[in-house]
Amino acid sequence: MRVVTVGVGLLGDAIEAQAVGVHRVDWRPPMPGTETDLATLALDPLRAQADARAVQAVIDTTAVLVDVLPAAEALGLERGRFLHAGPPLTWERASGPMRGALMGAAVLEGLVEHPDDAPALFESGAATMEPCHHHDAVGPMAGVVAPSMWMFVLEDPATGRRTHCTLNEGLGKVLRYGAYSPEVLARLRWMGDVLGPLLQGAVRAVRDEQGPVDVTGVLTQMLQMGDEAHNRNRAGTLMLLRDLAPALVAGVERGSSAVDVADVLRFVGGNDHFFLNLAMPACKLALDAARGTEGSAMVVAMARNGTDFGIQVAGTGDEWFTGPAQVADGLFLGDYGPDDANPDIGDSAITETAGIGGFAMATAPAIVRLVGGSVPDALATTRRMHEITLAEHTRWAVPVLDFQGTPTGIDVTRVCRTGVLPQINTGMAGRVAGTGQVGAGLVTPPAEVFPAALARLAELSRDREGRG
């Protein structure tokens, strides 16, 4: 005899104590208050096909690197306008690292001479701030984009759609973590004067001579080489350097300084996170292909601004569903601790939304040394994320799980039905403006954003039924 038990383990324990075989079903009730909305969507005739179309659009999209441009040129960003990570935000509600990054960017743009003079610009409206996601862009951590910053330009060859992301500064005291010291600004000026133009020349030379760098293809390879493409990008960065280095060196013949080329090679090669700023826009490009799919409950963006955590869903347009950003649980640098960490921040959760990052921890067991946990935790996380996703990615495979595709396409209804929340790997910024990075860890969205999205999807479903 074998007994099947569901839910609370007490009954199963008692039966096993009597030497009877037990098959335990891991079940929990849906999130409170979601039962009616879940029933509505379960009966929605559009949803199954809409979800299938949405997730297939994500899987079918490829991203190639076609250019490197200043934000003023790539996005039409004007002097005094800045972009930031996460859902919409006002200066009054901005966290320490967000304020620090905006203050440093204002100095970089020459709007003020000292960071302490920048808050008045944002308080008065003389300087404005908008989400990166509203401008076909993504930004790590604070995600601040200023007009003079250089950006990667990625394109979907099938449609010509483009997405953008700034160049990665490295770790520690950097602008995206809210630091704005003189050395931070000096690095950014070097990136604008030297790194951006040299990368532009190399990217264009490779594009014109042999075809653009296939970012999606690099992602496929790096997932089989120990990266998960959010907090571990070592293999991806080295493959990018492999593709661009010959063109960078050849640039010396076209007038580039050999010293500058050596500095660029040294900077990229010494910055294991450099490829992150290509992985993010590649993921956004794929997920944006599913935006506007009527009836779909698939998440197309998860983003944090250091105050709010927001999600967007394929079937609800550009509407944000927000809740309070959470403080990550993980490992800290030096003497920093939980009290020093700001709530989660950044657009980089776009990687998890697409099925990599925290969803692909099983591809990168070494990631636990950075974010905490154990190797079995990493494997279990990837398996668990399949419970809340619509498909397995056909390009992105997990070798240790017999090359199973990564869990792709977060389904709002499955999150609400199971109570399982998406797992995100993240860096931690210091709570106080100017601090920089204090650690890295694991975090999940605030649970309430998914019932809120579910309620809106159910409302739209009932409206369609009423019209029908």
XYZ file of C-alpha atoms in Angstrom:
468
model
C 0.000 0.000 0.000
C 1.130 3.564 -0.780
C -0.544 6.730 0.531
C -0.608 10.103 -1.220
C -0.552 13.089 1.150
C -1.072 16.741 0.240
C -0.042 19.865 2.127
C 0.854 19.669 5.833
C 3.442 16.985 6.512
C 2.138 15.781 9.890
C -0.089 13.074 8.379
C 2.683 11.851 6.116
C 5.094 11.622 9.026
C 2.628 9.568 11.048
C 2.006 7.142 8.187
C 5.715 6.729 7.463
C 6.245 5.937 11.152
C 3.989 2.905 10.554
C 6.234 1.679 7.717
C 3.743 2.616 4.998
C 5.000 4.157 1.768
C 4.083 7.821 1.310
C 4.077 9.976 -1.820
C 4.095 13.596 -0.704
C 2.568 16.281 -2.935
C 3.971 19.743 -2.262
C 0.818 21.859 -2.311
C -0.255 25.092 -0.689
C -3.365 27.206 -1.076
C -3.291 30.139 -3.519
C -2.380 33.612 -2.352
C -5.170 35.046 -0.170
C -7.920 36.818 -2.082
C -6.906 35.495 -5.515
C -9.367 32.598 -5.833
C -12.043 34.419 -7.849
C -9.553 36.074 -10.189
C -7.740 32.771 -10.737
C -11.057 31.136 -11.657
C -11.810 33.960 -14.099
C -8.501 33.544 -15.899
C -8.736 29.761 -15.859
C -11.921 30.118 -17.925
C -10.593 32.857 -20.210
C -10.561 31.374 -23.743
C -7.779 33.751 -24.830
C -5.225 33.024 -22.149
C -3.703 29.672 -23.140
C -3.000 30.698 -26.723
C -1.979 34.222 -25.689
C 0.567 32.861 -23.200
C 1.905 30.439 -25.791
C 2.364 33.261 -28.325
C 3.985 35.535 -25.756
C 6.572 33.063 -24.514
C 7.355 31.871 -28.050
C 7.972 35.474 -29.112
C 10.532 35.743 -26.313
C 12.290 32.515 -27.273
C 12.339 33.367 -30.987
C 13.953 36.812 -30.542
C 17.678 37.188 -31.062
C 19.862 40.182 -30.218
C 22.990 41.408 -32.003
C 25.331 44.259 -31.063
C 25.154 46.863 -33.828
C 26.613 50.056 -32.347
C 27.876 52.036 -29.364
C 26.524 55.594 -29.117
C 26.155 58.445 -26.611
C 22.705 58.451 -25.002
C 22.001 61.862 -26.533
C 22.287 60.269 -29.961
C 20.902 56.800 -29.236
C 17.858 57.925 -27.236
C 17.551 61.626 -28.025
C 18.260 62.360 -24.361
C 18.576 66.113 -23.845
C 20.652 68.074 -21.361
C 18.990 68.004 -17.931
C 17.061 64.775 -18.624
C 18.106 61.569 -16.871
C 16.878 57.992 -16.937
C 16.763 55.662 -13.936
C 16.080 52.033 -13.112
C 12.737 50.651 -12.037
C 9.201 51.999 -12.166
C 8.474 55.776 -12.153
C 9.934 57.687 -9.206
C 10.092 61.216 -7.844
C 13.100 62.820 -6.193
C 11.202 63.060 -2.898
C 10.807 59.251 -2.772
C 14.241 58.383 -4.166
C 16.551 56.221 -2.054
C 20.107 57.104 -1.054
C 21.863 55.253 -3.895
C 19.423 56.609 -6.476
C 19.997 60.145 -5.251
C 23.743 59.608 -5.161
C 23.817 58.367 -8.760
C 21.690 61.285 -9.980
C 23.853 63.764 -8.076
C 27.015 62.350 -9.630
C 25.438 62.350 -13.091
C 24.489 66.025 -12.703
C 28.144 66.847 -12.017
C 29.238 64.690 -14.951
C 26.936 66.689 -17.249
C 28.259 70.003 -15.962
C 24.893 71.069 -14.530
C 26.481 71.681 -11.120
C 30.049 71.828 -9.855
C 29.467 69.877 -6.639
C 27.132 66.921 -5.986
C 25.556 68.699 -3.020
C 24.187 71.331 -5.409
C 22.309 68.737 -7.514
C 19.251 68.028 -5.302
C 17.904 71.538 -5.922
C 17.803 70.807 -9.664
C 15.571 67.769 -9.193
C 13.433 69.377 -6.500
C 12.701 72.375 -8.745
C 12.122 70.354 -11.907
C 15.099 71.931 -13.687
C 16.376 68.363 -14.079
C 13.974 65.486 -14.781
C 14.070 61.720 -14.287
C 12.224 58.958 -16.149
C 12.403 55.132 -16.175
C 14.842 53.479 -18.562
C 12.099 51.003 -19.504
C 10.052 53.848 -20.991
C 12.862 54.565 -23.474
C 13.805 51.098 -24.820
C 16.620 50.890 -22.281
C 17.652 49.155 -19.068
C 20.146 50.153 -16.400
C 21.849 48.097 -13.658
C 21.393 49.158 -10.015
C 20.417 52.871 -9.970
C 20.474 52.629 -13.748
C 21.092 56.347 -14.195
C 21.641 57.393 -17.801
C 22.916 60.884 -18.655
C 23.057 62.332 -22.189
C 26.848 62.065 -22.449
C 27.059 58.411 -21.350
C 27.838 55.886 -24.069
C 25.418 52.993 -24.601
C 25.419 49.582 -26.247
C 22.845 49.393 -29.054
C 21.288 45.954 -29.594
C 18.971 45.033 -32.448
C 16.598 42.219 -33.346
C 17.589 41.370 -36.948
C 14.082 40.137 -37.766
C 12.248 43.323 -36.820
C 14.833 46.079 -36.435
C 13.664 46.785 -32.860
C 16.423 48.142 -30.625
C 17.283 48.263 -26.930
C 20.075 50.060 -25.095
C 22.225 49.946 -21.968
C 25.130 51.982 -20.599
C 28.674 50.589 -20.356
C 29.587 48.746 -17.156
C 31.857 50.607 -14.700
C 32.937 47.595 -12.642
C 32.217 46.872 -8.973
C 32.655 48.722 -5.679
C 32.529 52.516 -5.595
C 30.760 53.211 -8.878
C 27.951 55.532 -9.933
C 25.339 52.816 -10.363
C 25.741 51.929 -6.676
C 25.241 55.574 -5.712
C 28.896 56.651 -5.364
C 29.980 60.013 -6.773
C 33.517 60.644 -5.474
C 36.140 62.275 -7.729
C 37.573 58.899 -8.755
C 34.095 57.711 -9.791
C 33.600 60.779 -11.982
C 37.120 60.492 -13.394
C 36.398 56.912 -14.467
C 33.135 57.968 -16.125
C 34.898 60.761 -18.015
C 37.510 58.266 -19.254
C 34.681 55.961 -20.343
C 33.151 58.841 -22.293
C 36.398 60.098 -23.818
C 38.201 56.812 -24.510
C 36.220 53.626 -23.872
C 33.043 54.577 -25.724
C 34.675 55.847 -28.933
C 37.106 52.906 -29.154
C 34.301 50.391 -28.579
C 32.239 52.146 -31.222
C 35.028 51.762 -33.761
C 35.548 48.093 -32.918
C 31.844 47.193 -32.895
C 31.292 48.905 -36.247
C 34.356 47.273 -37.787
C 33.237 43.792 -36.683
C 29.669 44.498 -37.821
C 30.736 45.644 -41.278
C 33.441 43.043 -41.887
C 31.977 39.817 -40.498
C 28.549 40.587 -39.104
C 27.550 41.918 -35.681
C 28.379 40.164 -32.419
C 25.603 37.643 -31.692
C 24.756 38.498 -28.077
C 22.087 35.798 -27.811
C 24.613 33.249 -29.046
C 27.153 34.374 -26.463
C 24.489 33.985 -23.769
C 23.850 30.435 -24.960
C 27.545 29.567 -24.653
C 28.232 31.312 -21.359
C 25.390 29.444 -19.627
C 27.298 26.254 -20.453
C 30.547 27.749 -19.122
C 29.573 28.545 -15.542
C 27.824 31.936 -15.908
C 24.181 32.727 -15.098
C 24.419 36.158 -16.816
C 23.373 38.342 -13.887
C 25.969 38.279 -11.132
C 28.407 35.992 -12.935
C 29.498 37.088 -16.431
C 33.133 35.981 -16.598
C 32.837 33.726 -19.638
C 30.574 36.199 -21.447
C 32.971 39.075 -20.873
C 35.937 37.064 -22.158
C 34.014 35.937 -25.255
C 33.077 39.546 -26.000
C 36.713 40.542 -25.592
C 37.685 37.703 -27.957
C 35.298 39.068 -30.598
C 36.283 42.734 -30.269
C 39.994 42.624 -29.399
C 41.314 42.209 -32.971
C 39.278 45.198 -34.158
C 40.408 47.249 -31.159
C 44.063 46.498 -31.904
C 43.554 47.172 -35.622
C 42.233 50.575 -34.618
C 45.818 51.643 -33.909
C 46.394 51.634 -37.666
C 43.389 53.947 -38.036
C 44.827 56.456 -35.576
C 43.833 55.111 -32.163
C 46.393 55.459 -29.391
C 48.105 52.175 -28.554
C 48.097 53.217 -24.893
C 44.344 53.853 -25.006
C 43.703 50.487 -26.671
C 45.784 48.737 -24.006
C 43.838 50.568 -21.289
C 40.516 49.473 -22.823
C 41.624 45.843 -23.095
C 42.843 45.949 -19.503
C 39.623 47.561 -18.249
C 37.254 45.143 -19.989
C 39.379 42.096 -19.210
C 39.544 43.077 -15.540
C 35.803 43.727 -15.215
C 33.990 40.406 -14.942
C 30.620 42.196 -14.996
C 31.197 43.963 -18.309
C 28.944 41.610 -20.290
C 26.009 42.159 -17.898
C 25.242 45.390 -19.743
C 24.757 43.364 -22.918
C 22.802 40.531 -21.304
C 20.251 42.981 -19.894
C 19.237 44.729 -23.139
C 19.241 41.343 -24.925
C 16.691 40.110 -22.398
C 14.627 43.290 -22.710
C 14.643 42.994 -26.490
C 13.237 39.460 -26.201
C 10.620 40.299 -23.581
C 9.452 43.419 -25.394
C 8.467 41.153 -28.280
C 5.654 39.878 -26.045
C 4.365 43.266 -24.878
C 0.769 43.967 -25.777
C -0.235 40.305 -26.174
C -3.913 40.553 -25.245
C -4.966 37.988 -22.673
C -1.450 36.908 -21.684
C -0.500 36.712 -17.993
C 3.243 36.520 -18.706
C 5.527 38.998 -16.936
C 7.606 41.124 -19.349
C 9.536 43.230 -16.820
C 10.628 43.119 -13.184
C 12.446 46.254 -12.050
C 13.387 48.099 -8.849
C 14.221 51.736 -8.181
C 15.477 51.320 -4.606
C 12.073 52.293 -3.215
C 9.536 50.313 -5.259
C 9.593 46.936 -6.959
C 7.452 46.875 -10.105
C 6.336 44.333 -12.683
C 4.749 44.722 -16.107
C 2.646 42.045 -17.804
C 2.203 41.227 -21.494
C -1.582 41.564 -21.367
C -1.803 44.848 -19.423
C 0.214 47.233 -21.598
C 2.687 49.562 -19.910
C 0.930 49.561 -16.512
C 3.169 49.019 -13.478
C 2.144 46.940 -10.447
C 4.313 47.985 -7.529
C 5.142 47.189 -3.924
C 7.972 48.018 -1.531
C 11.431 46.870 -2.630
C 12.967 44.290 -0.278
C 16.454 44.149 1.285
C 18.427 41.210 -0.100
C 19.675 38.363 2.073
C 23.286 37.582 1.309
C 26.962 38.310 1.894
C 28.460 41.683 2.798
C 31.750 43.353 1.967
C 34.148 44.247 4.777
C 32.399 45.536 7.886
C 29.078 46.255 6.168
C 25.929 44.533 7.394
C 22.158 44.444 6.786
C 21.633 47.870 8.349
C 23.934 49.393 5.697
C 22.061 47.940 2.719
C 19.442 49.778 0.695
C 16.330 47.922 -0.498
C 16.798 46.192 -3.834
C 17.492 48.392 -6.867
C 18.042 48.022 -10.615
C 16.640 46.847 -13.950
C 18.929 43.805 -13.937
C 16.065 41.527 -12.842
C 15.181 41.621 -16.548
C 17.574 38.646 -16.737
C 15.443 36.575 -14.363
C 12.310 37.710 -16.194
C 13.776 36.192 -19.376
C 14.811 32.929 -17.676
C 18.465 33.416 -16.707
C 20.132 35.037 -13.672
C 18.564 33.603 -10.529
C 16.419 31.277 -12.665
C 19.592 29.702 -14.078
C 21.573 29.365 -10.849
C 22.065 25.678 -11.611
C 24.315 26.669 -14.539
C 26.597 28.602 -12.176
C 26.944 26.808 -8.838
C 29.972 28.994 -8.046
C 27.575 31.955 -7.795
C 26.733 30.894 -4.243
C 30.167 32.151 -3.148
C 29.025 35.656 -4.098
C 25.345 35.704 -3.150
C 25.209 33.071 -0.388
C 23.458 29.723 -0.103
C 24.811 26.364 -1.235
C 25.214 24.398 -4.448
C 22.111 22.259 -3.683
C 20.219 25.545 -3.163
C 21.265 26.703 -6.633
C 20.027 23.488 -8.237
C 16.781 23.566 -6.260
C 16.122 27.187 -7.229
C 16.237 26.467 -10.956
C 13.954 23.453 -10.511
C 11.522 25.500 -8.405
C 11.283 28.292 -10.980
C 9.836 25.807 -13.467
C 6.723 25.750 -11.250
C 5.893 29.368 -12.126
C 6.973 29.582 -15.772
C 5.348 28.766 -19.082
C 8.159 27.066 -21.010
C 11.732 25.854 -21.189
C 14.013 28.070 -23.267
C 15.171 26.183 -26.340
C 18.458 28.129 -26.632
C 19.461 28.400 -22.983
C 20.205 25.011 -21.411
C 21.397 23.816 -18.005
C 24.094 21.128 -18.452
C 23.884 19.754 -14.904
C 20.120 19.215 -15.332
C 20.657 17.102 -18.464
C 20.535 20.238 -20.656
C 17.015 21.108 -19.643
C 16.023 24.542 -20.929
C 15.973 27.382 -18.411
C 12.548 28.235 -16.908
C 11.180 31.038 -19.081
C 8.033 33.160 -19.028
C 6.876 33.980 -15.485
C 3.119 33.333 -15.297
C 1.220 35.616 -12.900
C -1.458 32.956 -12.388
C 1.078 30.288 -11.417
C 2.775 32.616 -8.937
C -0.579 33.392 -7.314
C -1.693 29.769 -7.373
C 1.498 28.320 -5.842
C 2.802 31.195 -3.727
C 6.270 30.602 -5.222
C 7.994 33.942 -5.876
C 10.656 34.577 -8.546
C 14.227 34.279 -7.259
C 16.591 37.149 -8.096
C 20.380 37.390 -7.690
C 21.371 40.957 -6.908
C 24.071 43.325 -5.733
C 23.432 45.488 -2.685
C 23.981 49.250 -2.687
C 24.703 51.228 0.468
C 21.685 52.944 1.977
C 23.554 56.259 2.284
C 24.234 58.218 -0.912
C 27.883 58.016 -1.934
C 28.627 54.664 -0.258
C 28.790 52.323 -3.247
C 28.430 48.545 -3.119
C 28.073 46.846 0.273
C 27.352 43.254 -0.732
C 25.397 40.810 -2.904
C 22.603 38.366 -2.217
C 19.221 36.881 -3.038
C 15.855 38.609 -3.031
C 12.259 38.061 -4.162
C 9.590 40.560 -5.234
C 7.003 41.796 -2.747
C 4.225 39.201 -2.972
C 1.428 41.758 -3.420
C 2.455 42.806 -6.928
C 1.264 39.524 -8.427
C -2.311 39.552 -7.012
C -2.556 43.185 -8.167
C -1.575 42.191 -11.708
C -3.875 39.177 -11.532
C -6.825 41.385 -10.544
C -6.198 43.675 -13.520
C -5.955 40.708 -15.898
C -9.223 39.322 -14.525
C -10.895 42.720 -14.944
C -9.802 42.874 -18.579
C -11.008 39.307 -19.122
C -14.447 40.115 -17.716
C -14.595 43.233 -19.895
C -13.900 41.128 -22.990
C -16.560 38.633 -21.980
C -19.047 41.471 -21.467
C -18.312 42.894 -24.913
C -18.636 39.459 -26.444
